[in-house]
mmCIF file of the C-alpha atoms, coordinates in Angstrom:
data_MODEL
# 
_entry.id   MODEL 
# 
loop_
_atom_site.group_PDB 
_atom_site.id 
_atom_site.type_symbol 
_atom_site.label_atom_id 
_atom_site.label_alt_id 
_atom_site.label_comp_id 
_atom_site.label_asym_id 
_atom_site.label_entity_id 
_atom_site.label_seq_id 
_atom_site.pdbx_PDB_ins_code 
_atom_site.Cartn_x 
_atom_site.Cartn_y 
_atom_site.Cartn_z 
_atom_site.occupancy 
_atom_site.B_iso_or_equiv 
_atom_site.pdbx_formal_charge 
_atom_site.auth_seq_id 
_atom_site.auth_comp_id 
_atom_site.auth_asym_id 
_atom_site.auth_atom_id 
_atom_site.pdbx_PDB_model_num 
ATOM 1   C CA . MET A 1 1   ? -19.587 11.397  -1.252  1.00 0.00 ? 1   MET A CA 1 
ATOM 2   C CA . GLU A 1 2   ? -19.090 8.564   1.223   1.00 0.00 ? 2   GLU A CA 1 
ATOM 3   C CA . PRO A 1 3   ? -15.486 7.996   2.345   1.00 0.00 ? 3   PRO A CA 1 
ATOM 4   C CA . LEU A 1 4   ? -13.581 5.066   0.876   1.00 0.00 ? 4   LEU A CA 1 
ATOM 5   C CA . PHE A 1 5   ? -12.503 4.040   4.381   1.00 0.00 ? 5   PHE A CA 1 
ATOM 6   C CA . ILE A 1 6   ? -14.089 4.824   7.735   1.00 0.00 ? 6   ILE A CA 1 
ATOM 7   C CA . LEU A 1 7   ? -12.350 3.723   10.939  1.00 0.00 ? 7   LEU A CA 1 
ATOM 8   C CA . GLU A 1 8   ? -14.218 4.491   14.161  1.00 0.00 ? 8   GLU A CA 1 
ATOM 9   C CA . ASN A 1 9   ? -12.869 4.056   17.697  1.00 0.00 ? 9   ASN A CA 1 
ATOM 10  C CA . ILE A 1 10  ? -10.411 1.341   16.714  1.00 0.00 ? 10  ILE A CA 1 
ATOM 11  C CA . ASP A 1 11  ? -8.590  -0.450  19.531  1.00 0.00 ? 11  ASP A CA 1 
ATOM 12  C CA . PHE A 1 12  ? -5.729  -2.829  18.793  1.00 0.00 ? 12  PHE A CA 1 
ATOM 13  C CA . ALA A 1 13  ? -3.158  -4.565  20.963  1.00 0.00 ? 13  ALA A CA 1 
ATOM 14  C CA . TYR A 1 14  ? -0.669  -7.271  20.046  1.00 0.00 ? 14  TYR A CA 1 
ATOM 15  C CA . LYS A 1 15  ? -0.821  -10.671 21.742  1.00 0.00 ? 15  LYS A CA 1 
ATOM 16  C CA . GLU A 1 16  ? 2.020   -9.827  24.101  1.00 0.00 ? 16  GLU A CA 1 
ATOM 17  C CA . GLY A 1 17  ? -0.198  -7.065  25.469  1.00 0.00 ? 17  GLY A CA 1 
ATOM 18  C CA . ARG A 1 18  ? 1.381   -4.025  23.801  1.00 0.00 ? 18  ARG A CA 1 
ATOM 19  C CA . ARG A 1 19  ? -1.483  -1.644  23.048  1.00 0.00 ? 19  ARG A CA 1 
ATOM 20  C CA . VAL A 1 20  ? -0.932  0.345   19.869  1.00 0.00 ? 20  VAL A CA 1 
ATOM 21  C CA . LEU A 1 21  ? -4.269  1.927   18.943  1.00 0.00 ? 21  LEU A CA 1 
ATOM 22  C CA . GLN A 1 22  ? -6.893  3.151   21.380  1.00 0.00 ? 22  GLN A CA 1 
ATOM 23  C CA . GLY A 1 23  ? -9.999  4.895   20.082  1.00 0.00 ? 23  GLY A CA 1 
ATOM 24  C CA . ALA A 1 24  ? -8.403  5.728   16.730  1.00 0.00 ? 24  ALA A CA 1 
ATOM 25  C CA . SER A 1 25  ? -10.756 7.206   14.114  1.00 0.00 ? 25  SER A CA 1 
ATOM 26  C CA . PHE A 1 26  ? -9.962  8.139   10.522  1.00 0.00 ? 26  PHE A CA 1 
ATOM 27  C CA . ASP A 1 27  ? -11.685 8.713   7.152   1.00 0.00 ? 27  ASP A CA 1 
ATOM 28  C CA . LEU A 1 28  ? -10.106 8.501   3.705   1.00 0.00 ? 28  LEU A CA 1 
ATOM 29  C CA . HIS A 1 29  ? -11.958 10.086  0.782   1.00 0.00 ? 29  HIS A CA 1 
ATOM 30  C CA . ALA A 1 30  ? -11.530 9.723   -2.965  1.00 0.00 ? 30  ALA A CA 1 
ATOM 31  C CA . GLY A 1 31  ? -8.845  12.071  -4.267  1.00 0.00 ? 31  GLY A CA 1 
ATOM 32  C CA . GLU A 1 32  ? -7.150  12.498  -0.906  1.00 0.00 ? 32  GLU A CA 1 
ATOM 33  C CA . ARG A 1 33  ? -3.420  11.938  -0.468  1.00 0.00 ? 33  ARG A CA 1 
ATOM 34  C CA . VAL A 1 34  ? -2.935  11.729  3.268   1.00 0.00 ? 34  VAL A CA 1 
ATOM 35  C CA . ALA A 1 35  ? 0.376   11.791  5.119   1.00 0.00 ? 35  ALA A CA 1 
ATOM 36  C CA . LEU A 1 36  ? 0.419   9.489   8.146   1.00 0.00 ? 36  LEU A CA 1 
ATOM 37  C CA . THR A 1 37  ? 3.066   10.640  10.602  1.00 0.00 ? 37  THR A CA 1 
ATOM 38  C CA . GLY A 1 38  ? 4.076   9.712   14.137  1.00 0.00 ? 38  GLY A CA 1 
ATOM 39  C CA . GLY A 1 39  ? 7.001   8.335   16.058  1.00 0.00 ? 39  GLY A CA 1 
ATOM 40  C CA . ASN A 1 40  ? 8.391   4.829   15.829  1.00 0.00 ? 40  ASN A CA 1 
ATOM 41  C CA . GLY A 1 41  ? 6.066   2.308   17.428  1.00 0.00 ? 41  GLY A CA 1 
ATOM 42  C CA . THR A 1 42  ? 2.988   4.546   17.376  1.00 0.00 ? 42  THR A CA 1 
ATOM 43  C CA . GLY A 1 43  ? 1.085   2.166   15.086  1.00 0.00 ? 43  GLY A CA 1 
ATOM 44  C CA . LYS A 1 44  ? 1.453   3.495   11.530  1.00 0.00 ? 44  LYS A CA 1 
ATOM 45  C CA . THR A 1 45  ? 2.173   0.080   10.019  1.00 0.00 ? 45  THR A CA 1 
ATOM 46  C CA . THR A 1 46  ? -0.488  -1.523  12.215  1.00 0.00 ? 46  THR A CA 1 
ATOM 47  C CA . LEU A 1 47  ? -3.104  0.929   10.935  1.00 0.00 ? 47  LEU A CA 1 
ATOM 48  C CA . LEU A 1 48  ? -2.271  0.152   7.301   1.00 0.00 ? 48  LEU A CA 1 
ATOM 49  C CA . HIS A 1 49  ? -2.469  -3.582  7.985   1.00 0.00 ? 49  HIS A CA 1 
ATOM 50  C CA . LEU A 1 50  ? -5.827  -3.181  9.730   1.00 0.00 ? 50  LEU A CA 1 
ATOM 51  C CA . MET A 1 51  ? -7.245  -1.418  6.692   1.00 0.00 ? 51  MET A CA 1 
ATOM 52  C CA . VAL A 1 52  ? -6.706  -4.484  4.494   1.00 0.00 ? 52  VAL A CA 1 
ATOM 53  C CA . GLY A 1 53  ? -7.550  -7.052  7.137   1.00 0.00 ? 53  GLY A CA 1 
ATOM 54  C CA . LEU A 1 54  ? -4.083  -8.347  7.962   1.00 0.00 ? 54  LEU A CA 1 
ATOM 55  C CA . HIS A 1 55  ? -4.911  -7.519  11.584  1.00 0.00 ? 55  HIS A CA 1 
ATOM 56  C CA . LYS A 1 56  ? -8.349  -7.379  13.184  1.00 0.00 ? 56  LYS A CA 1 
ATOM 57  C CA . PRO A 1 57  ? -9.266  -4.711  15.760  1.00 0.00 ? 57  PRO A CA 1 
ATOM 58  C CA . GLN A 1 58  ? -10.290 -5.755  19.257  1.00 0.00 ? 58  GLN A CA 1 
ATOM 59  C CA . SER A 1 59  ? -13.053 -3.152  19.176  1.00 0.00 ? 59  SER A CA 1 
ATOM 60  C CA . GLY A 1 60  ? -14.373 -0.394  16.972  1.00 0.00 ? 60  GLY A CA 1 
ATOM 61  C CA . THR A 1 61  ? -15.704 -0.528  13.408  1.00 0.00 ? 61  THR A CA 1 
ATOM 62  C CA . LEU A 1 62  ? -13.986 -0.504  10.033  1.00 0.00 ? 62  LEU A CA 1 
ATOM 63  C CA . SER A 1 63  ? -15.883 0.184   6.816   1.00 0.00 ? 63  SER A CA 1 
ATOM 64  C CA . ALA A 1 64  ? -14.397 0.151   3.325   1.00 0.00 ? 64  ALA A CA 1 
ATOM 65  C CA . PHE A 1 65  ? -16.040 0.999   0.025   1.00 0.00 ? 65  PHE A CA 1 
ATOM 66  C CA . GLY A 1 66  ? -19.440 1.412   1.617   1.00 0.00 ? 66  GLY A CA 1 
ATOM 67  C CA . ARG A 1 67  ? -19.555 -1.784  3.691   1.00 0.00 ? 67  ARG A CA 1 
ATOM 68  C CA . ALA A 1 68  ? -18.588 -2.796  7.209   1.00 0.00 ? 68  ALA A CA 1 
ATOM 69  C CA . ARG A 1 69  ? -15.732 -5.293  7.120   1.00 0.00 ? 69  ARG A CA 1 
ATOM 70  C CA . HIS A 1 70  ? -15.340 -8.040  9.699   1.00 0.00 ? 70  HIS A CA 1 
ATOM 71  C CA . SER A 1 71  ? -14.336 -11.418 8.258   1.00 0.00 ? 71  SER A CA 1 
ATOM 72  C CA . GLU A 1 72  ? -11.540 -12.590 6.003   1.00 0.00 ? 72  GLU A CA 1 
ATOM 73  C CA . HIS A 1 73  ? -14.125 -12.961 3.243   1.00 0.00 ? 73  HIS A CA 1 
ATOM 74  C CA . ASP A 1 74  ? -15.112 -9.296  3.665   1.00 0.00 ? 74  ASP A CA 1 
ATOM 75  C CA . PHE A 1 75  ? -11.533 -8.181  3.116   1.00 0.00 ? 75  PHE A CA 1 
ATOM 76  C CA . HIS A 1 76  ? -11.008 -10.084 -0.127  1.00 0.00 ? 76  HIS A CA 1 
ATOM 77  C CA . GLU A 1 77  ? -12.812 -7.322  -2.016  1.00 0.00 ? 77  GLU A CA 1 
ATOM 78  C CA . VAL A 1 78  ? -10.915 -4.656  -0.062  1.00 0.00 ? 78  VAL A CA 1 
ATOM 79  C CA . ARG A 1 79  ? -7.564  -6.120  -1.126  1.00 0.00 ? 79  ARG A CA 1 
ATOM 80  C CA . CYS A 1 80  ? -8.732  -6.061  -4.743  1.00 0.00 ? 80  CYS A CA 1 
ATOM 81  C CA . ARG A 1 81  ? -9.466  -2.340  -4.494  1.00 0.00 ? 81  ARG A CA 1 
ATOM 82  C CA . ALA A 1 82  ? -6.834  -1.118  -2.014  1.00 0.00 ? 82  ALA A CA 1 
ATOM 83  C CA . GLY A 1 83  ? -3.183  -1.990  -2.601  1.00 0.00 ? 83  GLY A CA 1 
ATOM 84  C CA . LEU A 1 84  ? -0.737  -2.179  0.309   1.00 0.00 ? 84  LEU A CA 1 
ATOM 85  C CA . VAL A 1 85  ? 2.978   -1.713  -0.385  1.00 0.00 ? 85  VAL A CA 1 
ATOM 86  C CA . PHE A 1 86  ? 4.970   -3.101  2.525   1.00 0.00 ? 86  PHE A CA 1 
ATOM 87  C CA . GLN A 1 87  ? 7.827   -1.242  4.166   1.00 0.00 ? 87  GLN A CA 1 
ATOM 88  C CA . ASP A 1 88  ? 10.315  -3.966  3.207   1.00 0.00 ? 88  ASP A CA 1 
ATOM 89  C CA . PRO A 1 89  ? 10.025  -5.022  -0.460  1.00 0.00 ? 89  PRO A CA 1 
ATOM 90  C CA . ASP A 1 90  ? 11.507  -8.421  0.400   1.00 0.00 ? 90  ASP A CA 1 
ATOM 91  C CA . ASP A 1 91  ? 8.272   -9.108  2.333   1.00 0.00 ? 91  ASP A CA 1 
ATOM 92  C CA . GLN A 1 92  ? 6.310   -8.537  -0.881  1.00 0.00 ? 92  GLN A CA 1 
ATOM 93  C CA . LEU A 1 93  ? 8.464   -9.967  -3.685  1.00 0.00 ? 93  LEU A CA 1 
ATOM 94  C CA . PHE A 1 94  ? 8.924   -13.723 -3.856  1.00 0.00 ? 94  PHE A CA 1 
ATOM 95  C CA . SER A 1 95  ? 8.896   -14.813 -7.522  1.00 0.00 ? 95  SER A CA 1 
ATOM 96  C CA . ALA A 1 96  ? 11.938  -15.497 -9.666  1.00 0.00 ? 96  ALA A CA 1 
ATOM 97  C CA . THR A 1 97  ? 11.503  -12.641 -12.132 1.00 0.00 ? 97  THR A CA 1 
ATOM 98  C CA . VAL A 1 98  ? 10.027  -9.159  -12.086 1.00 0.00 ? 98  VAL A CA 1 
ATOM 99  C CA . ALA A 1 99  ? 7.283   -10.073 -14.563 1.00 0.00 ? 99  ALA A CA 1 
ATOM 100 C CA . GLU A 1 100 ? 6.219   -13.066 -12.473 1.00 0.00 ? 100 GLU A CA 1 
ATOM 101 C CA . ASP A 1 101 ? 5.998   -10.950 -9.330  1.00 0.00 ? 101 ASP A CA 1 
ATOM 102 C CA . VAL A 1 102 ? 3.972   -8.229  -11.029 1.00 0.00 ? 102 VAL A CA 1 
ATOM 103 C CA . ALA A 1 103 ? 1.681   -10.843 -12.597 1.00 0.00 ? 103 ALA A CA 1 
ATOM 104 C CA . PHE A 1 104 ? 0.950   -12.663 -9.342  1.00 0.00 ? 104 PHE A CA 1 
ATOM 105 C CA . GLY A 1 105 ? -1.800  -10.324 -8.135  1.00 0.00 ? 105 GLY A CA 1 
ATOM 106 C CA . PRO A 1 106 ? -3.799  -10.248 -11.396 1.00 0.00 ? 106 PRO A CA 1 
ATOM 107 C CA . PHE A 1 107 ? -3.600  -14.044 -11.727 1.00 0.00 ? 107 PHE A CA 1 
ATOM 108 C CA . ASN A 1 108 ? -4.821  -14.315 -8.134  1.00 0.00 ? 108 ASN A CA 1 
ATOM 109 C CA . LEU A 1 109 ? -7.804  -12.146 -9.089  1.00 0.00 ? 109 LEU A CA 1 
ATOM 110 C CA . GLY A 1 110 ? -8.662  -14.577 -11.873 1.00 0.00 ? 110 GLY A CA 1 
ATOM 111 C CA . TRP A 1 111 ? -7.622  -12.462 -14.850 1.00 0.00 ? 111 TRP A CA 1 
ATOM 112 C CA . GLU A 1 112 ? -7.045  -14.427 -18.046 1.00 0.00 ? 112 GLU A CA 1 
ATOM 113 C CA . ARG A 1 113 ? -3.465  -14.839 -19.250 1.00 0.00 ? 113 ARG A CA 1 
ATOM 114 C CA . ARG A 1 114 ? -3.529  -12.370 -22.143 1.00 0.00 ? 114 ARG A CA 1 
ATOM 115 C CA . ARG A 1 115 ? -5.013  -9.617  -19.983 1.00 0.00 ? 115 ARG A CA 1 
ATOM 116 C CA . VAL A 1 116 ? -2.368  -10.248 -17.325 1.00 0.00 ? 116 VAL A CA 1 
ATOM 117 C CA . ALA A 1 117 ? 0.481   -10.082 -19.839 1.00 0.00 ? 117 ALA A CA 1 
ATOM 118 C CA . GLU A 1 118 ? -0.828  -6.813  -21.284 1.00 0.00 ? 118 GLU A CA 1 
ATOM 119 C CA . ALA A 1 119 ? -1.307  -5.289  -17.817 1.00 0.00 ? 119 ALA A CA 1 
ATOM 120 C CA . VAL A 1 120 ? 2.202   -6.302  -16.691 1.00 0.00 ? 120 VAL A CA 1 
ATOM 121 C CA . ASP A 1 121 ? 3.785   -4.793  -19.804 1.00 0.00 ? 121 ASP A CA 1 
ATOM 122 C CA . ALA A 1 122 ? 1.759   -1.585  -19.508 1.00 0.00 ? 122 ALA A CA 1 
ATOM 123 C CA . THR A 1 123 ? 2.545   -1.155  -15.803 1.00 0.00 ? 123 THR A CA 1 
ATOM 124 C CA . LEU A 1 124 ? 6.267   -1.732  -16.220 1.00 0.00 ? 124 LEU A CA 1 
ATOM 125 C CA . GLN A 1 125 ? 6.296   0.699   -19.149 1.00 0.00 ? 125 GLN A CA 1 
ATOM 126 C CA . LYS A 1 126 ? 4.445   3.330   -17.113 1.00 0.00 ? 126 LYS A CA 1 
ATOM 127 C CA . LEU A 1 127 ? 6.953   3.040   -14.277 1.00 0.00 ? 127 LEU A CA 1 
ATOM 128 C CA . ASP A 1 128 ? 9.918   3.103   -16.701 1.00 0.00 ? 128 ASP A CA 1 
ATOM 129 C CA . LEU A 1 129 ? 10.702  -0.493  -15.762 1.00 0.00 ? 129 LEU A CA 1 
ATOM 130 C CA . ALA A 1 130 ? 10.127  -2.148  -19.149 1.00 0.00 ? 130 ALA A CA 1 
ATOM 131 C CA . ASP A 1 131 ? 13.741  -3.349  -19.271 1.00 0.00 ? 131 ASP A CA 1 
ATOM 132 C CA . PHE A 1 132 ? 13.185  -5.134  -15.944 1.00 0.00 ? 132 PHE A CA 1 
ATOM 133 C CA . HIS A 1 133 ? 10.641  -7.605  -17.330 1.00 0.00 ? 133 HIS A CA 1 
ATOM 134 C CA . ASP A 1 134 ? 12.888  -10.665 -17.175 1.00 0.00 ? 134 ASP A CA 1 
ATOM 135 C CA . ARG A 1 135 ? 15.282  -9.473  -14.484 1.00 0.00 ? 135 ARG A CA 1 
ATOM 136 C CA . VAL A 1 136 ? 15.893  -11.790 -11.543 1.00 0.00 ? 136 VAL A CA 1 
ATOM 137 C CA . VAL A 1 137 ? 14.354  -10.184 -8.468  1.00 0.00 ? 137 VAL A CA 1 
ATOM 138 C CA . TYR A 1 138 ? 17.130  -10.982 -5.999  1.00 0.00 ? 138 TYR A CA 1 
ATOM 139 C CA . HIS A 1 139 ? 19.661  -9.288  -8.322  1.00 0.00 ? 139 HIS A CA 1 
ATOM 140 C CA . LEU A 1 140 ? 17.846  -5.952  -8.050  1.00 0.00 ? 140 LEU A CA 1 
ATOM 141 C CA . SER A 1 141 ? 18.998  -3.088  -5.870  1.00 0.00 ? 141 SER A CA 1 
ATOM 142 C CA . TYR A 1 142 ? 16.905  -2.108  -2.864  1.00 0.00 ? 142 TYR A CA 1 
ATOM 143 C CA . GLY A 1 143 ? 15.489  0.906   -4.689  1.00 0.00 ? 143 GLY A CA 1 
ATOM 144 C CA . GLU A 1 144 ? 14.635  -1.179  -7.748  1.00 0.00 ? 144 GLU A CA 1 
ATOM 145 C CA . LYS A 1 145 ? 12.842  -3.718  -5.540  1.00 0.00 ? 145 LYS A CA 1 
ATOM 146 C CA . ARG A 1 146 ? 10.774  -0.918  -4.034  1.00 0.00 ? 146 ARG A CA 1 
ATOM 147 C CA . LEU A 1 147 ? 9.611   0.202   -7.476  1.00 0.00 ? 147 LEU A CA 1 
ATOM 148 C CA . VAL A 1 148 ? 8.818   -3.377  -8.513  1.00 0.00 ? 148 VAL A CA 1 
ATOM 149 C CA . ALA A 1 149 ? 6.801   -3.847  -5.294  1.00 0.00 ? 149 ALA A CA 1 
ATOM 150 C CA . LEU A 1 150 ? 4.818   -0.732  -6.222  1.00 0.00 ? 150 LEU A CA 1 
ATOM 151 C CA . ALA A 1 151 ? 4.327   -2.103  -9.755  1.00 0.00 ? 151 ALA A CA 1 
ATOM 152 C CA . SER A 1 152 ? 2.975   -5.354  -8.297  1.00 0.00 ? 152 SER A CA 1 
ATOM 153 C CA . VAL A 1 153 ? 0.208   -3.310  -6.655  1.00 0.00 ? 153 VAL A CA 1 
ATOM 154 C CA . LEU A 1 154 ? -0.460  -0.741  -9.400  1.00 0.00 ? 154 LEU A CA 1 
ATOM 155 C CA . VAL A 1 155 ? -0.940  -3.485  -11.990 1.00 0.00 ? 155 VAL A CA 1 
ATOM 156 C CA . MET A 1 156 ? -4.246  -4.379  -10.308 1.00 0.00 ? 156 MET A CA 1 
ATOM 157 C CA . GLN A 1 157 ? -5.509  -0.810  -10.846 1.00 0.00 ? 157 GLN A CA 1 
ATOM 158 C CA . PRO A 1 158 ? -6.439  -0.129  -7.213  1.00 0.00 ? 158 PRO A CA 1 
ATOM 159 C CA . GLU A 1 159 ? -8.575  2.780   -6.087  1.00 0.00 ? 159 GLU A CA 1 
ATOM 160 C CA . VAL A 1 160 ? -6.482  3.278   -2.950  1.00 0.00 ? 160 VAL A CA 1 
ATOM 161 C CA . LEU A 1 161 ? -2.749  3.030   -2.290  1.00 0.00 ? 161 LEU A CA 1 
ATOM 162 C CA . LEU A 1 162 ? -1.519  2.310   1.243   1.00 0.00 ? 162 LEU A CA 1 
ATOM 163 C CA . LEU A 1 163 ? 2.223   2.959   1.357   1.00 0.00 ? 163 LEU A CA 1 
ATOM 164 C CA . ASP A 1 164 ? 4.489   2.128   4.292   1.00 0.00 ? 164 ASP A CA 1 
ATOM 165 C CA . GLU A 1 165 ? 7.674   4.248   4.286   1.00 0.00 ? 165 GLU A CA 1 
ATOM 166 C CA . PRO A 1 166 ? 7.805   4.061   0.464   1.00 0.00 ? 166 PRO A CA 1 
ATOM 167 C CA . ASN A 1 167 ? 10.976  6.108   0.010   1.00 0.00 ? 167 ASN A CA 1 
ATOM 168 C CA . ASP A 1 168 ? 12.907  4.722   2.983   1.00 0.00 ? 168 ASP A CA 1 
ATOM 169 C CA . GLY A 1 169 ? 16.437  3.856   1.864   1.00 0.00 ? 169 GLY A CA 1 
ATOM 170 C CA . LEU A 1 170 ? 16.008  5.193   -1.679  1.00 0.00 ? 170 LEU A CA 1 
ATOM 171 C CA . ASP A 1 171 ? 18.730  7.216   -3.353  1.00 0.00 ? 171 ASP A CA 1 
ATOM 172 C CA . SER A 1 172 ? 17.808  10.578  -4.855  1.00 0.00 ? 172 SER A CA 1 
ATOM 173 C CA . ALA A 1 173 ? 17.165  9.177   -8.352  1.00 0.00 ? 173 ALA A CA 1 
ATOM 174 C CA . HIS A 1 174 ? 14.799  6.433   -7.185  1.00 0.00 ? 174 HIS A CA 1 
ATOM 175 C CA . SER A 1 175 ? 13.068  8.822   -4.771  1.00 0.00 ? 175 SER A CA 1 
ATOM 176 C CA . ALA A 1 176 ? 12.491  11.344  -7.571  1.00 0.00 ? 176 ALA A CA 1 
ATOM 177 C CA . ARG A 1 177 ? 11.041  8.608   -9.785  1.00 0.00 ? 177 ARG A CA 1 
ATOM 178 C CA . LEU A 1 178 ? 8.726   7.517   -6.970  1.00 0.00 ? 178 LEU A CA 1 
ATOM 179 C CA . VAL A 1 179 ? 7.525   11.109  -6.481  1.00 0.00 ? 179 VAL A CA 1 
ATOM 180 C CA . ASP A 1 180 ? 6.724   11.365  -10.199 1.00 0.00 ? 180 ASP A CA 1 
ATOM 181 C CA . ILE A 1 181 ? 4.778   8.091   -10.132 1.00 0.00 ? 181 ILE A CA 1 
ATOM 182 C CA . LEU A 1 182 ? 2.705   9.104   -7.117  1.00 0.00 ? 182 LEU A CA 1 
ATOM 183 C CA . GLN A 1 183 ? 2.030   12.615  -8.412  1.00 0.00 ? 183 GLN A CA 1 
ATOM 184 C CA . GLN A 1 184 ? 0.663   11.152  -11.658 1.00 0.00 ? 184 GLN A CA 1 
ATOM 185 C CA . SER A 1 185 ? -1.542  8.569   -9.948  1.00 0.00 ? 185 SER A CA 1 
ATOM 186 C CA . ASP A 1 186 ? -5.290  9.094   -9.543  1.00 0.00 ? 186 ASP A CA 1 
ATOM 187 C CA . CYS A 1 187 ? -5.492  6.813   -6.501  1.00 0.00 ? 187 CYS A CA 1 
ATOM 188 C CA . ALA A 1 188 ? -6.453  7.968   -3.057  1.00 0.00 ? 188 ALA A CA 1 
ATOM 189 C CA . MET A 1 189 ? -3.432  7.448   -0.803  1.00 0.00 ? 189 MET A CA 1 
ATOM 190 C CA . LEU A 1 190 ? -2.433  7.002   2.801   1.00 0.00 ? 190 LEU A CA 1 
ATOM 191 C CA . ILE A 1 191 ? 1.341   7.277   3.097   1.00 0.00 ? 191 ILE A CA 1 
ATOM 192 C CA . ALA A 1 192 ? 3.200   6.487   6.315   1.00 0.00 ? 192 ALA A CA 1 
ATOM 193 C CA . SER A 1 193 ? 6.562   8.224   6.379   1.00 0.00 ? 193 SER A CA 1 
ATOM 194 C CA . HIS A 1 194 ? 8.987   10.202  8.526   1.00 0.00 ? 194 HIS A CA 1 
ATOM 195 C CA . ASP A 1 195 ? 10.261  12.169  5.497   1.00 0.00 ? 195 ASP A CA 1 
ATOM 196 C CA . ARG A 1 196 ? 8.432   15.488  5.619   1.00 0.00 ? 196 ARG A CA 1 
ATOM 197 C CA . ASP A 1 197 ? 9.987   16.831  2.415   1.00 0.00 ? 197 ASP A CA 1 
ATOM 198 C CA . PHE A 1 198 ? 8.818   13.745  0.539   1.00 0.00 ? 198 PHE A CA 1 
ATOM 199 C CA . LEU A 1 199 ? 5.341   13.981  2.041   1.00 0.00 ? 199 LEU A CA 1 
ATOM 200 C CA . LYS A 1 200 ? 4.997   17.637  1.056   1.00 0.00 ? 200 LYS A CA 1 
ATOM 201 C CA . LYS A 1 201 ? 5.522   16.643  -2.575  1.00 0.00 ? 201 LYS A CA 1 
ATOM 202 C CA . VAL A 1 202 ? 2.953   13.843  -2.719  1.00 0.00 ? 202 VAL A CA 1 
ATOM 203 C CA . THR A 1 203 ? 0.228   14.539  -0.112  1.00 0.00 ? 203 THR A CA 1 
ATOM 204 C CA . ASN A 1 204 ? -2.458  17.170  0.439   1.00 0.00 ? 204 ASN A CA 1 
ATOM 205 C CA . ARG A 1 205 ? -3.472  16.434  4.046   1.00 0.00 ? 205 ARG A CA 1 
ATOM 206 C CA . ALA A 1 206 ? -1.711  15.139  7.144   1.00 0.00 ? 206 ALA A CA 1 
ATOM 207 C CA . VAL A 1 207 ? -2.727  13.187  10.238  1.00 0.00 ? 207 VAL A CA 1 
ATOM 208 C CA . LYS A 1 208 ? -0.582  12.108  13.162  1.00 0.00 ? 208 LYS A CA 1 
ATOM 209 C CA . LEU A 1 209 ? -0.665  8.992   15.329  1.00 0.00 ? 209 LEU A CA 1 
ATOM 210 C CA . ALA A 1 210 ? 0.035   9.728   18.990  1.00 0.00 ? 210 ALA A CA 1 
ATOM 211 C CA . ASP A 1 211 ? -1.054  8.112   22.256  1.00 0.00 ? 211 ASP A CA 1 
ATOM 212 C CA . GLY A 1 212 ? -3.126  5.526   20.385  1.00 0.00 ? 212 GLY A CA 1 
ATOM 213 C CA . GLY A 1 213 ? -5.251  8.076   18.524  1.00 0.00 ? 213 GLY A CA 1 
ATOM 214 C CA . ILE A 1 214 ? -5.192  9.976   15.241  1.00 0.00 ? 214 ILE A CA 1 
ATOM 215 C CA . ILE A 1 215 ? -4.851  13.743  15.304  1.00 0.00 ? 215 ILE A CA 1 
# 
């Protein structure tokens, strides 16, 4: 079966000249849960952002779901099928209430109102967040925001989850809940994290970013 993502010889440098990726290649297949490790500044976040088109490589090719992706238009479909959860939930959550934040993605995809309401309720229930429906987002704890950010992606029923340090700063209770959610998910996953114990619980393969490449 063809990989969901194929990255070949990807080069990327930021405008100030800092080169992060150089000849990086990586495949993600259906059913895989891949740990993405590497030191600070090696390009883990950059790689995740490249996969959904938030950055564009200077050279190399990126294919997703059977098609080469180049333009912003190409990546619209990718973002419908691959959900990125940012490292900082405050970069992802911006609505007044939890329900509004979780509903934003489906509305943006053009879902009709009743379908959105049902999907929001079902997702919050699945994540044991049903009581959060009308909670004000900025009153939530950091760990609660992380779970709501994940809900805002899962509600769109993605095929792939791209998670950037998903358990960073979580207490043991929220981390355990996150592990349960990920273990029960059918999505393919690429999870950037420094927490090896966490990764052992939720991944089945590991790659490492070092010297601009993927090992």
